[in-house]
């Protein structure tokens, strides 16, 4: 199989190179015709913040990936990029890599939940641009199946692996129904935004944003359908929230021990969760001494992240097993492609003989008898060819030894003096099914 | 019928041990197969246990409440049964090991020392007494389960406060759920205890000529009932959250145990049947 691929990712290059080579949707759409014209008969471009990869079947029989890399660099000129920044894949290795990417074990954060959707989307773009054939479709169908199986059958995607999500995980260990709780996110930067999005995804009952710059608070509040608490009134509103997540860039504490003590008094000692995910910290850590106050800072949340990452790493061998199973399945299918033309030729050969003989007796027997003979001869041919067809296909599906498959095919061709006929897997399947139906009826 | 009763008497502690092992193993490993099968093992155990108790009632012609060790078996059953219902209603499966341990301990003590009591005082054959005792035992099982959930709450609370994110953090449900489980168990225990007290008040004066409202066991039980009553009312109508609810449940449980021990051993009571 002449599937090839190149990959520049977090293992091979620094962030600035990966960023520079990142393709958005429109760029992929623009780039694919260039690949189609010069290099590939079919292919896929996958681009995320941590990787850009091109996979496909080369038009040229010679396996040389340098033109692919050059095409990429020409399209996106990046200073300092070298051939060494790219991994190159061929045949079985390329399939394994695609499956690994889809299952999340090749991601920077093992078990990344977004990558499967990104792989799927990349393939859909190729399909829309008529750049994906049967084999590539099968490869990506199997890759997506691998990714889904990895999520379902292993714990590769379980547990929080970002600090903001870990904060939400801890909150869930304190409160059961977040839809009845209120949360305040202080700071509308990247971390605060992530925390707010996670809370919204968990159907938090009430969500409010507070930020020194009101415009940023408004922007985030609009995104997560939250309220805005003006920064200057922040301390007066603390008691209204069950969960407070703080992620500002302030140099000093913005919430003191006294603030929380007073808020808790107003809350009639109802529990409150404080997540301080800012560096330097926003909340006085002494608040943890107050009863019913659950305070966690970035260090304590990192313990959860590290534990979950370790657990995910332990799942990698299980995912590799799934990858291997899916590769066996894929190559089983792929190997049958080689025998399809032979099966087709063999069936045509026998069908021709049958038609010749039927033609000879057409005018010598009655119409009713001819129909009976026609049926009988079809059944006979079906039964004769059923076993060789099934055996040949099974033999190819095991994929154990390509040479042996070729030898068997060759013997068959020589025995019946068969020439090549253009292949069509679908037709063969239909013919086989027809023959099987006839046999079953019988 | 004695032969099957004896066989079940040996089999039940083994089964409770198996259920406890399955719940403990699942708590530590979270294997899907064990997670599904442990509930089935518990269900089968409870069915056999119910069969055992019914068989004893028929064979010996009295409810199995005539000795400490018969009572122990009912306690084992009622704790297991209450937990089973709670697990079915809430689908929280991670806490079983802590509860079933009590069933196992009570049943093994019962199986080791239980005797065949064919001859018992006539009063112990009374159906109302059976109902009174069973309600009281189920009530005490409820408050025992409430206390176990209370302890789990305290354990998780302390882990969260100390930033410990190990097994307790990963396997136990949230503090709010533990609080609810503890509270609902206490409410169920309180209701059953109330029924037991009502039956007792109606029936005991007729059954016992020496009946006295100042009997230490009666006063002790009534005190426990008052404590739980106040706790439940405060939770219902007051600002009673988290640790406060749990501490109330734990204090109530300690008072209940102390009251049972003191009134059974030190005080003179008509309320002792064996």
PDB file of C-alpha atoms in Angstrom, chain A residues 25-240:
ATOM      1  CA  UNK A  25     -10.430  25.601   7.478  1.00  0.00           C
ATOM      2  CA  UNK A  26     -10.169  28.019   4.551  1.00  0.00           C
ATOM      3  CA  UNK A  27      -6.448  27.452   4.165  1.00  0.00           C
ATOM      4  CA  UNK A  28      -6.961  23.694   3.989  1.00  0.00           C
ATOM      5  CA  UNK A  29      -9.607  24.206   1.321  1.00  0.00           C
ATOM      6  CA  UNK A  30      -7.167  26.392  -0.590  1.00  0.00           C
ATOM      7  CA  UNK A  31      -4.214  24.012  -0.134  1.00  0.00           C
ATOM      8  CA  UNK A  32      -5.891  20.735  -1.131  1.00  0.00           C
ATOM      9  CA  UNK A  33      -6.210  21.594  -4.889  1.00  0.00           C
ATOM     10  CA  UNK A  34      -2.439  22.207  -4.963  1.00  0.00           C
ATOM     11  CA  UNK A  35      -1.793  18.757  -3.486  1.00  0.00           C
ATOM     12  CA  UNK A  36      -4.331  17.257  -5.850  1.00  0.00           C
ATOM     13  CA  UNK A  37      -2.759  18.825  -8.926  1.00  0.00           C
ATOM     14  CA  UNK A  38       0.831  17.985  -8.251  1.00  0.00           C
ATOM     15  CA  UNK A  39       1.288  15.161  -5.747  1.00  0.00           C
ATOM     16  CA  UNK A  40      -1.611  13.139  -4.460  1.00  0.00           C
ATOM     17  CA  UNK A  41      -4.441  11.184  -6.050  1.00  0.00           C
ATOM     18  CA  UNK A  42      -6.267  11.432  -2.722  1.00  0.00           C
ATOM     19  CA  UNK A  43      -5.346  12.818   0.679  1.00  0.00           C
ATOM     20  CA  UNK A  44      -6.210  14.534   3.943  1.00  0.00           C
ATOM     21  CA  UNK A  45      -4.772  17.584   5.733  1.00  0.00           C
ATOM     22  CA  UNK A  46      -5.111  17.538   9.524  1.00  0.00           C
ATOM     23  CA  UNK A  47      -4.182  20.714  11.341  1.00  0.00           C
ATOM     24  CA  UNK A  48      -4.614  21.481  15.046  1.00  0.00           C
ATOM     25  CA  UNK A  49      -2.730  23.760  17.420  1.00  0.00           C
ATOM     26  CA  UNK A  50      -0.265  20.964  18.103  1.00  0.00           C
ATOM     27  CA  UNK A  51       0.135  19.287  14.725  1.00  0.00           C
ATOM     28  CA  UNK A  52      -0.095  19.674  10.982  1.00  0.00           C
ATOM     29  CA  UNK A  53      -0.184  16.448   9.017  1.00  0.00           C
ATOM     30  CA  UNK A  54      -0.712  15.463   5.396  1.00  0.00           C
ATOM     31  CA  UNK A  55      -1.634  11.915   4.450  1.00  0.00           C
ATOM     32  CA  UNK A  56      -2.569  10.433   1.122  1.00  0.00           C
ATOM     33  CA  UNK A  57      -1.790   8.258  -1.869  1.00  0.00           C
ATOM     34  CA  UNK A  58       0.967   9.596  -4.122  1.00  0.00           C
ATOM     35  CA  UNK A  59       0.342   9.855  -7.852  1.00  0.00           C
ATOM     36  CA  UNK A  60       3.940   8.923  -8.496  1.00  0.00           C
ATOM     37  CA  UNK A  61       4.986   5.333  -7.750  1.00  0.00           C
ATOM     38  CA  UNK A  62       8.288   6.562  -6.362  1.00  0.00           C
ATOM     39  CA  UNK A  63       8.068   7.138  -2.602  1.00  0.00           C
ATOM     40  CA  UNK A  64       9.598  10.542  -2.028  1.00  0.00           C
ATOM     41  CA  UNK A  65       8.130  12.805   0.627  1.00  0.00           C
ATOM     42  CA  UNK A  66      10.386  15.826   0.119  1.00  0.00           C
ATOM     43  CA  UNK A  67       8.095  17.342  -2.557  1.00  0.00           C
ATOM     44  CA  UNK A  68       5.201  17.131  -0.091  1.00  0.00           C
ATOM     45  CA  UNK A  69       7.175  18.996   2.563  1.00  0.00           C
ATOM     46  CA  UNK A  70       8.318  21.541  -0.033  1.00  0.00           C
ATOM     47  CA  UNK A  71       4.746  22.099  -1.196  1.00  0.00           C
ATOM     48  CA  UNK A  72       3.712  22.722   2.401  1.00  0.00           C
ATOM     49  CA  UNK A  73       6.540  25.171   3.048  1.00  0.00           C
ATOM     50  CA  UNK A  74       5.852  26.978  -0.210  1.00  0.00           C
ATOM     51  CA  UNK A  75       2.230  27.411   0.795  1.00  0.00           C
ATOM     52  CA  UNK A  76       3.133  28.498   4.316  1.00  0.00           C
ATOM     53  CA  UNK A  77       6.660  29.897   4.313  1.00  0.00           C
ATOM     54  CA  UNK A  78       8.115  29.536   7.811  1.00  0.00           C
ATOM     55  CA  UNK A  79      11.522  30.791   8.808  1.00  0.00           C
ATOM     56  CA  UNK A  80      13.774  28.166  10.334  1.00  0.00           C
ATOM     57  CA  UNK A  81      11.787  25.133   9.292  1.00  0.00           C
ATOM     58  CA  UNK A  82      13.791  22.099   8.255  1.00  0.00           C
ATOM     59  CA  UNK A  83      13.136  18.607   6.941  1.00  0.00           C
ATOM     60  CA  UNK A  84      14.143  17.264  10.393  1.00  0.00           C
ATOM     61  CA  UNK A  85      11.065  18.848  11.922  1.00  0.00           C
ATOM     62  CA  UNK A  86       8.893  16.421   9.987  1.00  0.00           C
ATOM     63  CA  UNK A  87       8.104  12.814  10.713  1.00  0.00           C
ATOM     64  CA  UNK A  88       7.592  10.683   7.606  1.00  0.00           C
ATOM     65  CA  UNK A  89       5.300   7.711   7.381  1.00  0.00           C
ATOM     66  CA  UNK A  90       4.720   4.997   4.837  1.00  0.00           C
ATOM     67  CA  UNK A  91       2.143   2.216   4.410  1.00  0.00           C
ATOM     68  CA  UNK A  92       1.471   0.320   7.656  1.00  0.00           C
ATOM     69  CA  UNK A  93       3.312   2.947   9.722  1.00  0.00           C
ATOM     70  CA  UNK A  94       1.144   5.678   8.231  1.00  0.00           C
ATOM     71  CA  UNK A  95      -2.056   3.815   9.087  1.00  0.00           C
ATOM     72  CA  UNK A  96      -0.840   3.169  12.629  1.00  0.00           C
ATOM     73  CA  UNK A  97       0.007   6.858  13.062  1.00  0.00           C
ATOM     74  CA  UNK A  98      -3.419   8.013  11.870  1.00  0.00           C
ATOM     75  CA  UNK A  99      -5.081   5.557  14.269  1.00  0.00           C
ATOM     76  CA  UNK A 100      -2.823   6.750  17.119  1.00  0.00           C
ATOM     77  CA  UNK A 101      -3.684  10.378  16.423  1.00  0.00           C
ATOM     78  CA  UNK A 102      -7.434   9.657  16.294  1.00  0.00           C
ATOM     79  CA  UNK A 103      -7.313   7.724  19.566  1.00  0.00           C
ATOM     80  CA  UNK A 104      -5.564  10.595  21.351  1.00  0.00           C
ATOM     81  CA  UNK A 105      -2.444   8.715  22.445  1.00  0.00           C
ATOM     82  CA  UNK A 106      -0.245  10.845  20.189  1.00  0.00           C
ATOM     83  CA  UNK A 107      -1.623  14.103  21.592  1.00  0.00           C
ATOM     84  CA  UNK A 108       0.319  16.463  23.823  1.00  0.00           C
ATOM     85  CA  UNK A 109      -2.292  15.840  26.517  1.00  0.00           C
ATOM     86  CA  UNK A 110      -2.849  12.116  26.275  1.00  0.00           C
ATOM     87  CA  UNK A 111      -6.475  11.261  25.624  1.00  0.00           C
ATOM     88  CA  UNK A 112      -7.290  14.722  24.251  1.00  0.00           C
ATOM     89  CA  UNK A 113     -11.022  14.706  23.613  1.00  0.00           C
ATOM     90  CA  UNK A 114     -10.977  17.168  20.698  1.00  0.00           C
ATOM     91  CA  UNK A 115      -8.645  15.365  18.331  1.00  0.00           C
ATOM     92  CA  UNK A 116     -11.179  12.763  17.169  1.00  0.00           C
ATOM     93  CA  UNK A 117     -13.535  15.500  15.992  1.00  0.00           C
ATOM     94  CA  UNK A 118     -10.652  17.309  14.301  1.00  0.00           C
ATOM     95  CA  UNK A 119      -9.614  14.160  12.405  1.00  0.00           C
ATOM     96  CA  UNK A 120     -13.212  13.595  11.350  1.00  0.00           C
ATOM     97  CA  UNK A 121     -13.551  17.193  10.188  1.00  0.00           C
ATOM     98  CA  UNK A 122     -10.291  17.002   8.213  1.00  0.00           C
ATOM     99  CA  UNK A 123     -11.529  13.950   6.347  1.00  0.00           C
ATOM    100  CA  UNK A 124     -14.885  15.574   5.657  1.00  0.00           C
ATOM    101  CA  UNK A 125     -13.109  18.517   3.998  1.00  0.00           C
ATOM    102  CA  UNK A 126     -11.256  16.083   1.711  1.00  0.00           C
ATOM    103  CA  UNK A 127     -14.480  14.279   0.897  1.00  0.00           C
ATOM    104  CA  UNK A 128     -16.215  17.568   0.052  1.00  0.00           C
ATOM    105  CA  UNK A 129     -13.357  18.483  -2.288  1.00  0.00           C
ATOM    106  CA  UNK A 130     -13.509  15.071  -3.964  1.00  0.00           C
ATOM    107  CA  UNK A 131     -10.064  14.261  -2.666  1.00  0.00           C
ATOM    108  CA  UNK A 132     -10.939  11.000  -0.839  1.00  0.00           C
ATOM    109  CA  UNK A 133     -11.345   7.582  -2.463  1.00  0.00           C
ATOM    110  CA  UNK A 134     -12.413   4.174  -1.181  1.00  0.00           C
ATOM    111  CA  UNK A 135      -9.157   3.281   0.557  1.00  0.00           C
ATOM    112  CA  UNK A 136      -8.735   6.621   2.286  1.00  0.00           C
ATOM    113  CA  UNK A 137     -12.373   6.520   3.371  1.00  0.00           C
ATOM    114  CA  UNK A 138     -11.842   3.076   4.871  1.00  0.00           C
ATOM    115  CA  UNK A 139      -8.664   4.251   6.646  1.00  0.00           C
ATOM    116  CA  UNK A 140     -10.428   7.218   8.229  1.00  0.00           C
ATOM    117  CA  UNK A 141     -13.572   5.237   9.038  1.00  0.00           C
ATOM    118  CA  UNK A 142     -11.345   2.767  10.875  1.00  0.00           C
ATOM    119  CA  UNK A 143      -9.429   5.624  12.537  1.00  0.00           C
ATOM    120  CA  UNK A 144     -12.637   7.194  13.823  1.00  0.00           C
ATOM    121  CA  UNK A 145     -13.839   3.777  14.988  1.00  0.00           C
ATOM    122  CA  UNK A 146     -10.507   3.341  16.805  1.00  0.00           C
ATOM    123  CA  UNK A 147     -10.930   6.708  18.502  1.00  0.00           C
ATOM    124  CA  UNK A 148     -14.482   5.906  19.585  1.00  0.00           C
ATOM    125  CA  UNK A 149     -13.472   2.485  20.874  1.00  0.00           C
ATOM    126  CA  UNK A 150     -10.583   4.011  22.819  1.00  0.00           C
ATOM    127  CA  UNK A 151     -12.989   6.380  24.575  1.00  0.00           C
ATOM    128  CA  UNK A 152     -15.615   3.698  25.202  1.00  0.00           C
ATOM    129  CA  UNK A 153     -13.456   0.719  26.108  1.00  0.00           C
ATOM    130  CA  UNK A 154     -10.661   2.414  28.054  1.00  0.00           C
ATOM    131  CA  UNK A 155     -10.272   5.292  30.496  1.00  0.00           C
ATOM    132  CA  UNK A 156      -7.977   7.241  28.158  1.00  0.00           C
ATOM    133  CA  UNK A 157     -10.257  10.293  28.195  1.00  0.00           C
ATOM    134  CA  UNK A 158     -11.265  10.225  31.849  1.00  0.00           C
ATOM    135  CA  UNK A 159     -10.341  12.707  34.562  1.00  0.00           C
ATOM    136  CA  UNK A 160      -9.507  16.382  34.407  1.00  0.00           C
ATOM    137  CA  UNK A 161      -6.176  17.197  32.775  1.00  0.00           C
ATOM    138  CA  UNK A 162      -6.312  20.973  32.907  1.00  0.00           C
ATOM    139  CA  UNK A 163      -6.247  23.069  36.053  1.00  0.00           C
ATOM    140  CA  UNK A 164      -9.537  24.782  35.250  1.00  0.00           C
ATOM    141  CA  UNK A 165     -11.287  21.472  34.643  1.00  0.00           C
ATOM    142  CA  UNK A 166      -9.720  19.988  37.789  1.00  0.00           C
ATOM    143  CA  UNK A 167     -11.251  22.902  39.686  1.00  0.00           C
ATOM    144  CA  UNK A 168     -14.669  21.936  38.348  1.00  0.00           C
ATOM    145  CA  UNK A 169     -13.997  18.284  39.244  1.00  0.00           C
ATOM    146  CA  UNK A 170     -13.296  19.278  42.865  1.00  0.00           C
ATOM    147  CA  UNK A 171     -16.446  21.401  42.902  1.00  0.00           C
ATOM    148  CA  UNK A 172     -18.388  18.304  41.834  1.00  0.00           C
ATOM    149  CA  UNK A 173     -17.010  16.433  44.853  1.00  0.00           C
ATOM    150  CA  UNK A 174     -18.577  19.033  47.110  1.00  0.00           C
ATOM    151  CA  UNK A 175     -21.862  19.835  45.397  1.00  0.00           C
ATOM    152  CA  UNK A 176     -24.010  17.261  43.638  1.00  0.00           C
ATOM    153  CA  UNK A 177     -26.311  19.379  41.486  1.00  0.00           C
ATOM    154  CA  UNK A 178     -24.478  22.285  39.928  1.00  0.00           C
ATOM    155  CA  UNK A 179     -27.698  23.431  38.268  1.00  0.00           C
ATOM    156  CA  UNK A 180     -28.869  24.608  41.678  1.00  0.00           C
ATOM    157  CA  UNK A 181     -25.632  26.441  42.493  1.00  0.00           C
ATOM    158  CA  UNK A 182     -24.261  29.846  41.687  1.00  0.00           C
ATOM    159  CA  UNK A 183     -20.706  30.548  40.581  1.00  0.00           C
ATOM    160  CA  UNK A 184     -18.594  33.645  40.241  1.00  0.00           C
ATOM    161  CA  UNK A 185     -15.555  33.732  37.965  1.00  0.00           C
ATOM    162  CA  UNK A 186     -13.158  36.575  38.744  1.00  0.00           C
ATOM    163  CA  UNK A 187     -10.864  37.376  35.831  1.00  0.00           C
ATOM    164  CA  UNK A 188     -11.842  37.134  32.173  1.00  0.00           C
ATOM    165  CA  UNK A 189      -8.478  35.960  30.838  1.00  0.00           C
ATOM    166  CA  UNK A 190      -7.817  32.607  29.181  1.00  0.00           C
ATOM    167  CA  UNK A 191      -7.897  30.579  32.429  1.00  0.00           C
ATOM    168  CA  UNK A 192     -10.996  32.330  33.732  1.00  0.00           C
ATOM    169  CA  UNK A 193     -12.702  31.822  30.408  1.00  0.00           C
ATOM    170  CA  UNK A 194     -11.911  28.088  30.421  1.00  0.00           C
ATOM    171  CA  UNK A 195     -13.282  27.746  33.951  1.00  0.00           C
ATOM    172  CA  UNK A 196     -16.430  29.653  33.012  1.00  0.00           C
ATOM    173  CA  UNK A 197     -16.959  27.488  29.930  1.00  0.00           C
ATOM    174  CA  UNK A 198     -16.510  24.290  31.990  1.00  0.00           C
ATOM    175  CA  UNK A 199     -19.032  25.541  34.543  1.00  0.00           C
ATOM    176  CA  UNK A 200     -21.504  26.430  31.827  1.00  0.00           C
ATOM    177  CA  UNK A 201     -21.010  22.973  30.274  1.00  0.00           C
ATOM    178  CA  UNK A 202     -21.860  21.486  33.664  1.00  0.00           C
ATOM    179  CA  UNK A 203     -25.145  23.437  33.629  1.00  0.00           C
ATOM    180  CA  UNK A 204     -24.313  25.714  36.526  1.00  0.00           C
ATOM    181  CA  UNK A 205     -27.470  27.366  37.835  1.00  0.00           C
ATOM    182  CA  UNK A 206     -26.167  30.921  37.870  1.00  0.00           C
ATOM    183  CA  UNK A 207     -22.886  32.201  36.479  1.00  0.00           C
ATOM    184  CA  UNK A 208     -21.407  35.651  36.978  1.00  0.00           C
ATOM    185  CA  UNK A 209     -18.211  37.247  35.704  1.00  0.00           C
ATOM    186  CA  UNK A 210     -16.222  39.982  37.325  1.00  0.00           C
ATOM    187  CA  UNK A 211     -13.188  41.610  35.768  1.00  0.00           C
ATOM    188  CA  UNK A 212     -11.213  44.791  36.279  1.00  0.00           C
ATOM    189  CA  UNK A 213     -11.845  45.737  32.633  1.00  0.00           C
ATOM    190  CA  UNK A 214     -15.603  45.693  32.206  1.00  0.00           C
ATOM    191  CA  UNK A 215     -15.430  45.172  28.408  1.00  0.00           C
ATOM    192  CA  UNK A 216     -13.674  41.818  28.807  1.00  0.00           C
ATOM    193  CA  UNK A 217     -16.168  40.782  31.478  1.00  0.00           C
ATOM    194  CA  UNK A 218     -19.004  41.670  29.135  1.00  0.00           C
ATOM    195  CA  UNK A 219     -17.469  39.671  26.300  1.00  0.00           C
ATOM    196  CA  UNK A 220     -17.045  36.558  28.436  1.00  0.00           C
ATOM    197  CA  UNK A 221     -20.436  36.972  30.090  1.00  0.00           C
ATOM    198  CA  UNK A 222     -22.021  37.066  26.661  1.00  0.00           C
ATOM    199  CA  UNK A 223     -20.173  33.915  25.634  1.00  0.00           C
ATOM    200  CA  UNK A 224     -21.234  31.902  28.682  1.00  0.00           C
ATOM    201  CA  UNK A 225     -24.625  33.560  29.149  1.00  0.00           C
ATOM    202  CA  UNK A 226     -23.572  34.953  32.513  1.00  0.00           C
ATOM    203  CA  UNK A 227     -24.185  38.054  34.575  1.00  0.00           C
ATOM    204  CA  UNK A 228     -21.647  40.766  35.290  1.00  0.00           C
ATOM    205  CA  UNK A 229     -20.592  41.789  38.767  1.00  0.00           C
ATOM    206  CA  UNK A 230     -18.788  45.160  38.626  1.00  0.00           C
ATOM    207  CA  UNK A 231     -15.295  44.702  40.028  1.00  0.00           C
ATOM    208  CA  UNK A 232     -15.697  47.506  42.571  1.00  0.00           C
ATOM    209  CA  UNK A 233     -18.732  45.762  44.124  1.00  0.00           C
ATOM    210  CA  UNK A 234     -17.124  42.327  44.120  1.00  0.00           C
ATOM    211  CA  UNK A 235     -16.632  41.978  47.877  1.00  0.00           C
ATOM    212  CA  UNK A 236     -20.202  42.962  48.655  1.00  0.00           C
ATOM    213  CA  UNK A 237     -21.498  40.177  46.412  1.00  0.00           C
ATOM    214  CA  UNK A 238     -19.284  37.278  47.530  1.00  0.00           C
ATOM    215  CA  UNK A 239     -21.915  35.791  49.856  1.00  0.00           C
ATOM    216  CA  UNK A 240     -24.286  35.243  46.932  1.00  0.00           C
TER     217      UNK A 240
END
